[in-house]
mmCIF file of C-alpha atoms in Angstrom:
data_model
loop_
_atom_site.group_PDB
_atom_site.id
_atom_site.type_symbol
_atom_site.label_atom_id
_atom_site.label_comp_id
_atom_site.label_asym_id
_atom_site.label_seq_id
_atom_site.Cartn_x
_atom_site.Cartn_y
_atom_site.Cartn_z
ATOM 1 C CA MET A 86 -0.157 -0.022 -0.073
ATOM 2 C CA LYS A 87 2.869 2.498 0.886
ATOM 3 C CA LEU A 88 4.165 1.792 -2.986
ATOM 4 C CA PHE A 89 0.461 2.311 -4.320
ATOM 5 C CA ALA A 90 0.570 5.699 -1.858
ATOM 6 C CA ILE A 91 3.842 7.020 -3.567
ATOM 7 C CA PHE A 92 2.417 6.172 -7.095
ATOM 8 C CA PHE A 93 -0.653 7.927 -6.443
ATOM 9 C CA GLY A 94 0.965 10.966 -5.298
ATOM 10 C CA ALA A 95 3.125 11.066 -8.189
ATOM 11 C CA TYR A 96 -0.123 10.520 -10.618
ATOM 12 C CA LEU A 97 -1.737 13.701 -8.933
ATOM 13 C CA ILE A 98 1.415 15.725 -9.430
ATOM 14 C CA PHE A 99 1.583 14.761 -13.000
ATOM 15 C CA ASN A 100 -1.986 15.707 -13.619
ATOM 16 C CA ILE A 101 -1.590 18.937 -11.932
ATOM 17 C CA SER A 102 1.273 19.856 -14.106
ATOM 18 C CA LEU A 103 -0.515 18.890 -17.188
ATOM 19 C CA SER A 104 -3.489 21.020 -16.192
ATOM 20 C CA PHE A 105 -1.109 23.997 -16.046
ATOM 21 C CA SER A 106 0.185 23.378 -19.460
ATOM 22 C CA ALA A 107 -3.105 22.731 -21.139
ATOM 23 C CA ASP A 108 -5.342 25.420 -22.625
ATOM 24 C CA LYS A 109 -5.945 28.176 -20.043
ATOM 25 C CA ASN A 110 -9.638 28.419 -21.428
ATOM 26 C CA PRO A 111 -10.984 24.894 -22.081
ATOM 27 C CA ALA A 112 -14.565 24.250 -22.645
ATOM 28 C CA PRO A 113 -16.688 24.315 -19.601
ATOM 29 C CA LEU A 114 -17.871 21.001 -18.345
ATOM 30 C CA ASP A 115 -20.860 20.338 -16.479
ATOM 31 C CA ARG A 116 -20.362 19.678 -12.731
ATOM 32 C CA ARG A 117 -21.287 16.122 -12.632
ATOM 33 C CA ASP A 118 -19.164 15.499 -15.912
ATOM 34 C CA ARG A 119 -15.975 17.086 -14.044
ATOM 35 C CA LEU A 120 -16.903 14.671 -11.205
ATOM 36 C CA LEU A 121 -17.304 11.683 -13.462
ATOM 37 C CA LYS A 122 -14.057 12.404 -14.959
ATOM 38 C CA ILE A 123 -12.265 12.469 -11.726
ATOM 39 C CA ILE A 124 -13.988 9.240 -10.620
ATOM 40 C CA ASP A 125 -12.692 7.551 -13.584
ATOM 41 C CA GLU A 126 -9.276 8.648 -13.186
ATOM 42 C CA GLU A 127 -9.178 7.320 -9.702
ATOM 43 C CA ILE A 128 -10.773 4.068 -11.050
ATOM 44 C CA ASN A 129 -8.217 3.635 -13.678
ATOM 45 C CA LEU A 130 -5.412 4.330 -11.368
ATOM 46 C CA ILE A 131 -6.598 1.649 -8.563
ATOM 47 C CA LYS A 132 -7.016 -0.894 -11.586
ATOM 48 C CA MET A 133 -3.372 -0.433 -12.249
ATOM 49 C CA VAL A 134 -2.493 -2.013 -8.905
ATOM 50 C CA LYS A 135 -2.323 -6.069 -9.722
ATOM 51 C CA ARG A 136 -3.053 -7.399 -6.162
ATOM 52 C CA LYS A 137 -5.819 -5.396 -4.592
ATOM 53 C CA LYS A 138 -6.563 -5.932 -1.033
ATOM 54 C CA ALA A 139 -10.124 -5.854 0.152
ATOM 55 C CA ASN A 140 -9.924 -2.264 1.180
ATOM 56 C CA LEU A 141 -8.950 -1.298 -2.251
ATOM 57 C CA GLU A 142 -11.694 -3.064 -3.858
ATOM 58 C CA HIS A 143 -14.026 -1.472 -1.412
ATOM 59 C CA ARG A 144 -12.779 1.833 -2.375
ATOM 60 C CA LEU A 145 -13.347 0.700 -6.048
ATOM 61 C CA PHE A 146 -16.933 -0.246 -5.095
ATOM 62 C CA GLU A 147 -17.387 3.060 -3.449
ATOM 63 C CA LEU A 148 -16.476 4.884 -6.718
ATOM 64 C CA TYR A 149 -18.636 2.912 -9.037
ATOM 65 C CA ASN A 150 -21.388 3.490 -6.705
ATOM 66 C CA GLU A 151 -20.581 7.285 -6.859
ATOM 67 C CA LYS A 152 -20.644 6.948 -10.666
ATOM 68 C CA THR A 153 -24.112 5.367 -10.703
ATOM 69 C CA LYS A 154 -25.671 8.252 -8.536
ATOM 70 C CA LEU A 155 -23.994 10.972 -10.987
ATOM 71 C CA LEU A 156 -25.079 8.965 -14.034
ATOM 72 C CA LYS A 157 -28.700 8.974 -12.799
ATOM 73 C CA GLU A 158 -28.511 12.724 -11.641
ATOM 74 C CA LYS A 159 -27.640 13.380 -15.419
ATOM 75 C CA GLU A 160 -30.229 11.396 -16.659
ATOM 76 C CA ASN A 161 -32.955 12.712 -14.406
ATOM 77 C CA ARG A 162 -31.865 16.302 -15.762
ATOM 78 C CA SER A 163 -32.525 15.230 -19.292
ATOM 79 C CA PHE A 164 -35.807 13.354 -18.458
ATOM 80 C CA LEU A 165 -36.946 16.673 -16.808
ATOM 81 C CA LYS A 166 -35.876 18.575 -19.802
ATOM 82 C CA ALA A 167 -37.235 16.309 -22.475
ATOM 83 C CA THR A 168 -39.767 17.432 -24.826
ATOM 84 C CA LYS A 169 -40.470 14.014 -26.274
ATOM 85 C CA ARG A 170 -43.896 12.784 -25.589
ATOM 86 C CA GLY A 171 -44.672 9.067 -25.043
ATOM 87 C CA ALA A 172 -41.159 8.098 -24.165
ATOM 88 C CA LYS A 173 -40.803 5.454 -21.590
ATOM 89 C CA LYS A 174 -38.894 6.671 -18.345
ATOM 90 C CA SER A 175 -36.711 3.502 -18.735
ATOM 91 C CA GLU A 176 -35.389 4.933 -22.054
ATOM 92 C CA TYR A 177 -33.727 7.953 -19.918
ATOM 93 C CA PHE A 178 -32.194 5.790 -17.040
ATOM 94 C CA ALA A 179 -30.813 2.962 -18.976
ATOM 95 C CA LYS A 180 -27.122 3.684 -18.119
ATOM 96 C CA SER A 181 -27.509 4.182 -14.434
ATOM 97 C CA ILE A 182 -29.736 0.895 -14.415
ATOM 98 C CA SER A 183 -27.092 -0.916 -16.105
ATOM 99 C CA HIS A 184 -24.211 0.481 -14.203
ATOM 100 C CA ASN A 185 -26.115 -0.531 -11.061
ATOM 101 C CA GLY A 186 -26.136 -4.139 -12.548
ATOM 102 C CA PHE A 187 -22.621 -4.063 -12.908
ATOM 103 C CA VAL A 188 -21.884 -2.500 -9.481
ATOM 104 C CA LYS A 189 -24.044 -5.249 -7.680
ATOM 105 C CA SER A 190 -22.099 -8.119 -9.585
ATOM 106 C CA PHE A 191 -18.863 -6.492 -8.435
ATOM 107 C CA ALA A 192 -19.888 -6.112 -4.671
ATOM 108 C CA LYS A 193 -20.673 -9.758 -4.759
ATOM 109 C CA LYS A 194 -17.297 -10.739 -5.956
ATOM 110 C CA ILE A 195 -15.781 -8.592 -3.053
ATOM 111 C CA ILE A 196 -18.152 -10.561 -0.699
ATOM 112 C CA LYS A 197 -17.322 -14.009 -2.174
ATOM 113 C CA ARG A 198 -13.320 -13.243 -2.046
ATOM 114 C CA HIS A 199 -13.144 -11.666 1.114
ATOM 115 C CA PRO A 200 -16.024 -13.246 3.492
ATOM 116 C CA ARG A 201 -13.883 -12.040 6.609
ATOM 117 C CA TYR A 202 -13.453 -8.261 5.591
ATOM 118 C CA HIS A 203 -14.497 -6.226 8.318
ATOM 119 C CA ARG A 204 -16.511 -3.643 6.520
ATOM 120 C CA LEU A 205 -18.918 -6.199 4.719
ATOM 121 C CA ASN A 206 -21.620 -4.561 6.548
ATOM 122 C CA GLU A 207 -21.233 -1.049 4.664
ATOM 123 C CA ILE A 208 -21.220 -2.991 1.314
ATOM 124 C CA TYR A 209 -24.448 -4.750 2.284
ATOM 125 C CA TYR A 210 -25.746 -1.503 3.409
ATOM 126 C CA SER A 211 -24.898 0.234 0.210
ATOM 127 C CA LEU A 212 -26.219 -2.553 -1.990
ATOM 128 C CA ALA A 213 -29.450 -2.280 0.216
ATOM 129 C CA LEU A 214 -30.055 1.468 -0.878
ATOM 130 C CA ASN A 215 -29.219 0.834 -4.544
ATOM 131 C CA SER A 216 -31.877 -1.791 -4.539
ATOM 132 C CA ARG A 217 -34.256 0.875 -2.940
ATOM 133 C CA ASP A 218 -33.223 3.550 -5.540
ATOM 134 C CA TYR A 219 -32.579 1.511 -8.822
ATOM 135 C CA ASP A 220 -33.961 -1.783 -8.486
ATOM 136 C CA LYS A 221 -37.563 -1.405 -7.402
ATOM 137 C CA ASP A 222 -36.682 -2.750 -3.759
ATOM 138 C CA LYS A 223 -36.247 -6.250 -5.031
ATOM 139 C CA ALA A 224 -33.306 -7.103 -2.354
ATOM 140 C CA THR A 225 -33.572 -4.033 -0.084
ATOM 141 C CA LYS A 226 -34.994 -6.015 3.130
ATOM 142 C CA HIS A 227 -32.288 -9.019 2.378
ATOM 143 C CA TYR A 228 -29.362 -6.692 2.155
ATOM 144 C CA LEU A 229 -30.546 -4.719 5.242
ATOM 145 C CA TYR A 230 -30.905 -7.687 7.439
ATOM 146 C CA LYS A 231 -27.485 -9.220 6.079
ATOM 147 C CA ALA A 232 -25.827 -5.990 7.018
ATOM 148 C CA LEU A 233 -27.497 -5.619 10.425
ATOM 149 C CA LYS A 234 -26.396 -9.322 11.255
ATOM 150 C CA ILE A 235 -22.920 -8.334 11.385
ATOM 151 C CA THR A 236 -23.179 -4.762 12.665
ATOM 152 C CA LYS A 237 -23.100 -3.554 16.443
ATOM 153 C CA LYS A 238 -26.858 -2.049 16.934
ATOM 154 C CA ASN A 239 -25.508 0.660 19.050
ATOM 155 C CA SER A 240 -23.069 1.949 16.171
ATOM 156 C CA LYS A 241 -23.549 4.618 13.772
ATOM 157 C CA LEU A 242 -24.274 2.244 10.744
ATOM 158 C CA GLY A 243 -26.388 -0.066 13.180
ATOM 159 C CA HIS A 244 -28.638 3.050 13.421
ATOM 160 C CA GLN A 245 -28.696 4.063 9.894
ATOM 161 C CA ILE A 246 -29.673 0.235 9.234
ATOM 162 C CA TYR A 247 -32.582 0.420 11.500
ATOM 163 C CA VAL A 248 -34.082 3.699 10.088
ATOM 164 C CA ALA A 249 -33.777 2.237 6.508
ATOM 165 C CA LEU A 250 -35.587 -0.888 7.756
ATOM 166 C CA ALA A 251 -38.216 1.243 9.580
ATOM 167 C CA GLU A 252 -38.726 3.204 6.221
ATOM 168 C CA TYR A 253 -38.788 0.234 4.191
ATOM 169 C CA PHE A 254 -41.820 -1.334 6.141
ATOM 170 C CA TYR A 255 -43.321 1.973 6.484
ATOM 171 C CA ASN A 256 -43.425 2.409 2.785
ATOM 172 C CA LYS A 257 -44.577 -1.090 2.435
ATOM 173 C CA LYS A 258 -47.387 -0.430 4.580
ATOM 174 C CA LYS A 259 -46.288 -3.101 7.056
ATOM 175 C CA TYR A 260 -46.872 -0.660 10.171
ATOM 176 C CA VAL A 261 -46.569 -3.208 12.908
ATOM 177 C CA LYS A 262 -43.263 -4.094 11.882
ATOM 178 C CA ALA A 263 -42.333 -0.412 11.192
ATOM 179 C CA ILE A 264 -43.307 0.655 14.653
ATOM 180 C CA LYS A 265 -41.134 -1.933 16.239
ATOM 181 C CA LEU A 266 -38.266 -0.544 14.327
ATOM 182 C CA TYR A 267 -39.104 2.774 15.170
ATOM 183 C CA ARG A 268 -39.098 2.422 18.519
ATOM 184 C CA VAL A 269 -35.407 1.259 18.380
ATOM 185 C CA VAL A 270 -34.657 4.290 16.214
ATOM 186 C CA ILE A 271 -36.187 7.091 18.491
ATOM 187 C CA GLY A 272 -34.113 5.806 21.236
ATOM 188 C CA ASN A 273 -31.121 7.439 19.399
ATOM 189 C CA LYS A 274 -31.525 11.150 20.235
ATOM 190 C CA SER A 275 -28.460 12.142 18.581
ATOM 191 C CA ASP A 276 -29.911 11.922 15.085
ATOM 192 C CA ASN A 277 -30.722 15.114 13.579
ATOM 193 C CA TRP A 278 -33.784 13.527 12.029
ATOM 194 C CA HIS A 279 -34.936 12.502 15.423
ATOM 195 C CA ALA A 280 -38.348 14.526 14.989
ATOM 196 C CA LYS A 281 -39.213 13.198 11.638
ATOM 197 C CA HIS A 282 -38.646 9.505 12.775
ATOM 198 C CA LEU A 283 -41.237 10.493 15.511
ATOM 199 C CA TYR A 284 -43.755 11.966 12.904
ATOM 200 C CA ASN A 285 -43.366 8.688 10.837
ATOM 201 C CA LEU A 286 -44.116 6.434 13.846
ATOM 202 C CA SER A 287 -47.247 8.729 14.571
ATOM 203 C CA TRP A 288 -48.425 7.949 11.429
ATOM 204 C CA CYS A 289 -47.825 4.050 11.903
ATOM 205 C CA TYR A 290 -50.030 4.106 14.845
ATOM 206 C CA LEU A 291 -52.586 6.126 13.174
ATOM 207 C CA LYS A 292 -52.750 3.609 10.415
ATOM 208 C CA ILE A 293 -53.405 0.460 12.807
ATOM 209 C CA MET A 294 -55.966 2.958 14.689
ATOM 210 C CA LYS A 295 -53.770 3.494 17.903
ATOM 211 C CA TYR A 296 -54.902 6.986 17.954
ATOM 212 C CA ARG A 297 -53.669 7.801 21.624
ATOM 213 C CA SER A 298 -50.150 6.483 20.791
ATOM 214 C CA ALA A 299 -50.403 8.594 17.369
ATOM 215 C CA ILE A 300 -51.281 11.803 18.941
ATOM 216 C CA LYS A 301 -48.568 11.283 21.920
ATOM 217 C CA ALA A 302 -45.889 10.514 19.166
ATOM 218 C CA ILE A 303 -46.656 13.503 17.011
ATOM 219 C CA ARG A 304 -46.998 15.943 19.741
ATOM 220 C CA VAL A 305 -43.386 14.888 20.837
ATOM 221 C CA ALA A 306 -42.383 15.279 17.164
ATOM 222 C CA TYR A 307 -43.734 19.026 17.588
ATOM 223 C CA ILE A 308 -41.948 19.768 20.665
ATOM 224 C CA LYS A 309 -38.761 18.265 19.401
ATOM 225 C CA SER A 310 -38.830 20.532 16.085
ATOM 226 C CA LYS A 311 -38.716 23.407 18.121
ATOM 227 C CA ASN A 312 -35.246 22.323 19.160
ATOM 228 C CA GLY A 313 -32.552 23.705 17.207
ATOM 229 C CA GLN A 314 -30.712 20.310 17.428
ATOM 230 C CA TYR A 315 -33.325 18.575 15.044
ATOM 231 C CA ILE A 316 -34.475 19.103 11.650
ATOM 232 C CA SER A 317 -38.014 20.605 11.814
ATOM 233 C CA VAL A 318 -41.149 18.840 10.625
ATOM 234 C CA LYS A 319 -43.354 21.480 12.380
ATOM 235 C CA GLU A 320 -45.337 22.285 9.288
ATOM 236 C CA GLN A 321 -46.199 18.641 8.438
ATOM 237 C CA VAL A 322 -47.003 18.019 12.294
ATOM 238 C CA LEU A 323 -49.382 21.239 12.054
ATOM 239 C CA GLN A 324 -50.968 19.908 8.832
ATOM 240 C CA SER A 325 -51.484 16.515 10.433
ATOM 241 C CA ILE A 326 -52.163 16.777 13.977
ATOM 242 C CA GLY A 327 -55.738 18.200 13.560
ATOM 243 C CA PRO A 328 -57.046 15.170 11.467
ATOM 244 C CA PHE A 329 -55.239 13.177 14.018
ATOM 245 C CA TYR A 330 -57.658 14.506 16.896
ATOM 246 C CA VAL A 331 -60.612 14.024 14.514
ATOM 247 C CA TYR A 332 -59.948 10.160 13.987
ATOM 248 C CA ALA A 333 -59.714 9.900 17.644
ATOM 249 C CA GLY A 334 -63.005 11.452 18.217
ATOM 250 C CA GLU A 335 -61.274 14.542 20.271
ATOM 251 C CA ILE A 336 -62.216 17.530 18.383
ATOM 252 C CA GLU A 337 -61.935 19.939 21.431
ATOM 253 C CA LYS A 338 -58.451 18.653 22.270
ATOM 254 C CA GLY A 339 -57.485 19.234 18.597
ATOM 255 C CA VAL A 340 -58.771 22.883 18.489
ATOM 256 C CA SER A 341 -57.303 23.510 21.772
ATOM 257 C CA PHE A 342 -53.673 22.344 20.751
ATOM 258 C CA TYR A 343 -53.890 24.872 17.816
ATOM 259 C CA THR A 344 -55.240 27.723 19.690
ATOM 260 C CA LYS A 345 -52.640 27.125 22.508
ATOM 261 C CA ASN A 346 -49.625 26.407 20.344
ATOM 262 C CA GLU A 347 -50.132 28.703 17.100
ATOM 263 C CA LYS A 348 -50.652 32.467 16.610
ATOM 264 C CA ALA A 349 -52.528 31.664 13.299
ATOM 265 C CA PRO A 350 -54.271 28.515 13.709
ATOM 266 C CA ILE A 351 -56.932 29.417 11.208
ATOM 267 C CA PRO A 352 -55.751 27.817 8.115
ATOM 268 C CA TYR A 353 -54.989 24.433 10.303
ATOM 269 C CA LEU A 354 -58.631 24.396 11.648
ATOM 270 C CA LEU A 355 -60.007 24.825 8.289
ATOM 271 C CA LYS A 356 -58.348 21.669 7.109
ATOM 272 C CA MET A 357 -59.440 19.989 10.491
ATOM 273 C CA ILE A 358 -62.858 21.162 9.231
ATOM 274 C CA ASP A 359 -62.250 19.229 6.042
ATOM 275 C CA VAL A 360 -61.596 15.895 7.514
ATOM 276 C CA THR A 361 -64.587 16.433 9.991
ATOM 277 C CA THR A 362 -66.954 17.026 7.112
ATOM 278 C CA LYS A 363 -65.950 13.770 5.440
ATOM 279 C CA LYS A 364 -66.655 11.793 8.497
ATOM 280 C CA GLY A 365 -69.951 13.325 8.562
ATOM 281 C CA LYS A 366 -70.542 14.815 12.215
ATOM 282 C CA PHE A 367 -72.244 18.114 11.662
ATOM 283 C CA GLU A 368 -72.021 19.039 15.318
ATOM 284 C CA ASP A 369 -68.269 18.720 15.594
ATOM 285 C CA VAL A 370 -68.040 20.695 12.189
ATOM 286 C CA GLN A 371 -70.192 23.506 13.912
ATOM 287 C CA TYR A 372 -67.949 23.720 17.033
ATOM 288 C CA ILE A 373 -64.982 24.271 15.126
ATOM 289 C CA LEU A 374 -66.521 26.798 12.890
ATOM 290 C CA ALA A 375 -67.779 28.533 16.363
ATOM 291 C CA LYS A 376 -64.143 28.705 17.577
ATOM 292 C CA SER A 377 -62.695 29.788 14.267
ATOM 293 C CA HIS A 378 -65.103 32.574 14.153
ATOM 294 C CA ALA A 379 -64.424 33.626 17.801
ATOM 295 C CA MET A 380 -60.754 33.645 17.050
ATOM 296 C CA ALA A 381 -61.302 35.555 13.648
ATOM 297 C CA LYS A 382 -63.181 38.275 15.375
ATOM 298 C CA ALA A 383 -60.498 38.751 17.977
ATOM 299 C CA SER A 384 -58.063 39.446 14.886
ATOM 300 C CA PRO A 385 -57.477 42.909 13.139
ATOM 301 C CA LYS A 386 -57.363 40.845 9.729
ATOM 302 C CA LYS A 387 -60.373 40.566 7.972
ATOM 303 C CA THR A 388 -58.783 37.803 5.625
ATOM 304 C CA ASP A 389 -59.433 35.003 8.326
ATOM 305 C CA SER A 390 -63.522 35.750 8.523
ATOM 306 C CA ILE A 391 -63.506 35.580 4.910
ATOM 307 C CA GLN A 392 -61.602 32.195 4.439
ATOM 308 C CA ILE A 393 -64.193 30.835 7.156
ATOM 309 C CA TYR A 394 -67.059 32.062 5.552
ATOM 310 C CA MET A 395 -65.895 30.729 2.127
ATOM 311 C CA LYS A 396 -65.429 27.440 3.502
ATOM 312 C CA GLU A 397 -68.880 27.451 4.838
ATOM 313 C CA LEU A 398 -70.287 27.588 1.384
ATOM 314 C CA ASP A 399 -68.737 24.169 0.690
ATOM 315 C CA ILE A 400 -69.873 22.778 4.121
ATOM 316 C CA TYR A 401 -73.314 24.026 4.210
ATOM 317 C CA ARG A 402 -73.966 22.928 0.570
ATOM 318 C CA ASN A 403 -72.687 19.328 1.334
ATOM 319 C CA TYR A 404 -74.826 19.155 4.414
ATOM 320 C CA LYS A 405 -77.867 20.723 2.651
ATOM 321 C CA LYS A 406 -78.335 23.541 4.975
ATOM 322 C CA SER A 407 -79.825 26.074 2.863
ATOM 323 C CA ASN A 408 -80.488 28.864 5.500
ATOM 324 C CA LEU A 409 -77.047 28.545 6.757
ATOM 325 C CA HIS A 410 -75.497 28.759 3.300
ATOM 326 C CA TYR A 411 -77.719 31.958 2.761
ATOM 327 C CA ARG A 412 -76.300 33.482 5.995
ATOM 328 C CA SER A 413 -72.730 32.796 5.100
ATOM 329 C CA THR A 414 -73.300 34.386 1.460
ATOM 330 C CA LYS A 415 -74.735 37.500 3.366
ATOM 331 C CA HIS A 416 -71.865 37.806 5.530
ATOM 332 C CA LEU A 417 -69.646 37.693 2.334
ATOM 333 C CA TRP A 418 -71.691 40.348 0.624
ATOM 334 C CA ALA A 419 -71.058 42.643 3.683
ATOM 335 C CA HIS A 420 -67.424 42.221 3.403
ATOM 336 C CA HIS A 421 -67.576 42.935 -0.409
ATOM 337 C CA LYS A 422 -69.379 46.151 0.133
ATOM 338 C CA GLN A 423 -66.773 47.049 2.477
ATOM 339 C CA GLY A 424 -64.150 46.386 -0.376
ATOM 340 C CA HIS A 425 -62.316 43.493 1.679
ATOM 341 C CA LEU A 426 -62.701 40.878 -1.081
ATOM 342 C CA GLY A 427 -60.185 40.424 -3.884
ATOM 343 C CA LYS A 428 -61.300 40.075 -7.562
ATOM 344 C CA ASN A 429 -60.518 36.147 -7.540
ATOM 345 C CA GLN A 430 -62.345 35.736 -4.141
ATOM 346 C CA VAL A 431 -65.298 37.393 -5.837
ATOM 347 C CA ALA A 432 -65.218 35.209 -8.858
ATOM 348 C CA GLU A 433 -64.995 32.327 -6.835
ATOM 349 C CA ILE A 434 -67.971 33.113 -4.533
ATOM 350 C CA VAL A 435 -70.140 34.072 -7.483
ATOM 351 C CA GLU A 436 -69.341 30.756 -8.992
ATOM 352 C CA LYS A 437 -70.219 28.921 -6.118
ATOM 353 C CA THR A 438 -73.347 30.675 -5.330
ATOM 354 C CA LYS A 439 -74.526 30.107 -9.032
ATOM 355 C CA ALA A 440 -73.950 26.509 -8.716
ATOM 356 C CA TYR A 441 -75.697 26.307 -5.631
ATOM 357 C CA VAL A 442 -78.586 28.390 -7.170
ATOM 358 C CA GLY A 443 -78.894 26.175 -9.847
ATOM 359 C CA PHE A 444 -79.238 23.005 -7.669
ATOM 360 C CA LEU A 445 -82.095 24.962 -5.669
ATOM 361 C CA GLN A 446 -83.907 25.616 -8.843
ATOM 362 C CA ILE A 447 -83.899 21.830 -9.824
ATOM 363 C CA LYS A 448 -85.149 21.011 -6.696
ATOM 364 C CA LEU A 449 -87.944 23.689 -6.477
ATOM 365 C CA ALA A 450 -88.941 22.503 -9.974
ATOM 366 C CA GLN A 451 -89.278 18.964 -8.616
ATOM 367 C CA ASP A 452 -91.282 20.100 -5.575
ATOM 368 C CA VAL A 453 -93.696 22.063 -7.864
ATOM 369 C CA LYS A 454 -94.512 18.924 -9.937
ATOM 370 C CA LYS A 455 -94.910 17.080 -6.791
#
């Protein structure tokens, strides 16, 4: 290895000297093309070593892996820019898919040649991620368990494997298995994504209808998101926690959470109303609307009240509450006369009102015939 290090150093010096003697204004290369060129140069250099030990072959595997990622990035950019219609997505990603197949074969050779190599767990973990990203999850679980078997659970890589397994089962909708893994994952409070893992755990509980556990986990995710140590998922929590309370049948607690924790809770309460409307409990909808109106009146901004009244147009039509629908329309008309409504809002209100009037006309015609 000492001889290789000397050779590698000489190679770098030679390339630097070439770069100075070359054209001072070369054609600009894409960042990915430059990186691919550097990777290919290092690959070719390592290939020149005849008797490669496990760590050197591992380095080759890492370079091949990085090359696959860069190829996919280039292909993805081409795919997004493509104007060609009807083209299959696989046509754009042929190179990265093919190269990933080569990388997988190369990794298997390393595992076969060096069965006692102390970093085989890293190779298995990389193979799992490759399966997830390039091979439609065909062997993700297999390689993750292979890696976990030879990895210390309390190590950094051990934690990463548990996270990957938890996410794998979460995406496969195997929520009970995901919960067991996320319970291990959230034990590591040094992970920057700690709040995100709690948020995912809360959704797992919700999917199996353990609502109290779901609410407990999502509330902790909200608290942890306030801690600068962790990457925040506060907005995702605020969008989701109201519906969580609706499914749990704890409407008052959900409204209370927003009013106590957020300075501008109206948008989240309106989303909570959407979920409550779908569940069909009109009394609960009325409760949230009443609380929302109370908060809107205390605010100097008129936009909150307008948003609530506009939401009521949909709600009262769905519940066939004609008198309440008419009342909301009158409130919006009052806001319009005071110049509080924008052009788009006026157009939307007119369209909704016309549609409802048409429905009432048909109903009236049917009643007259009766």
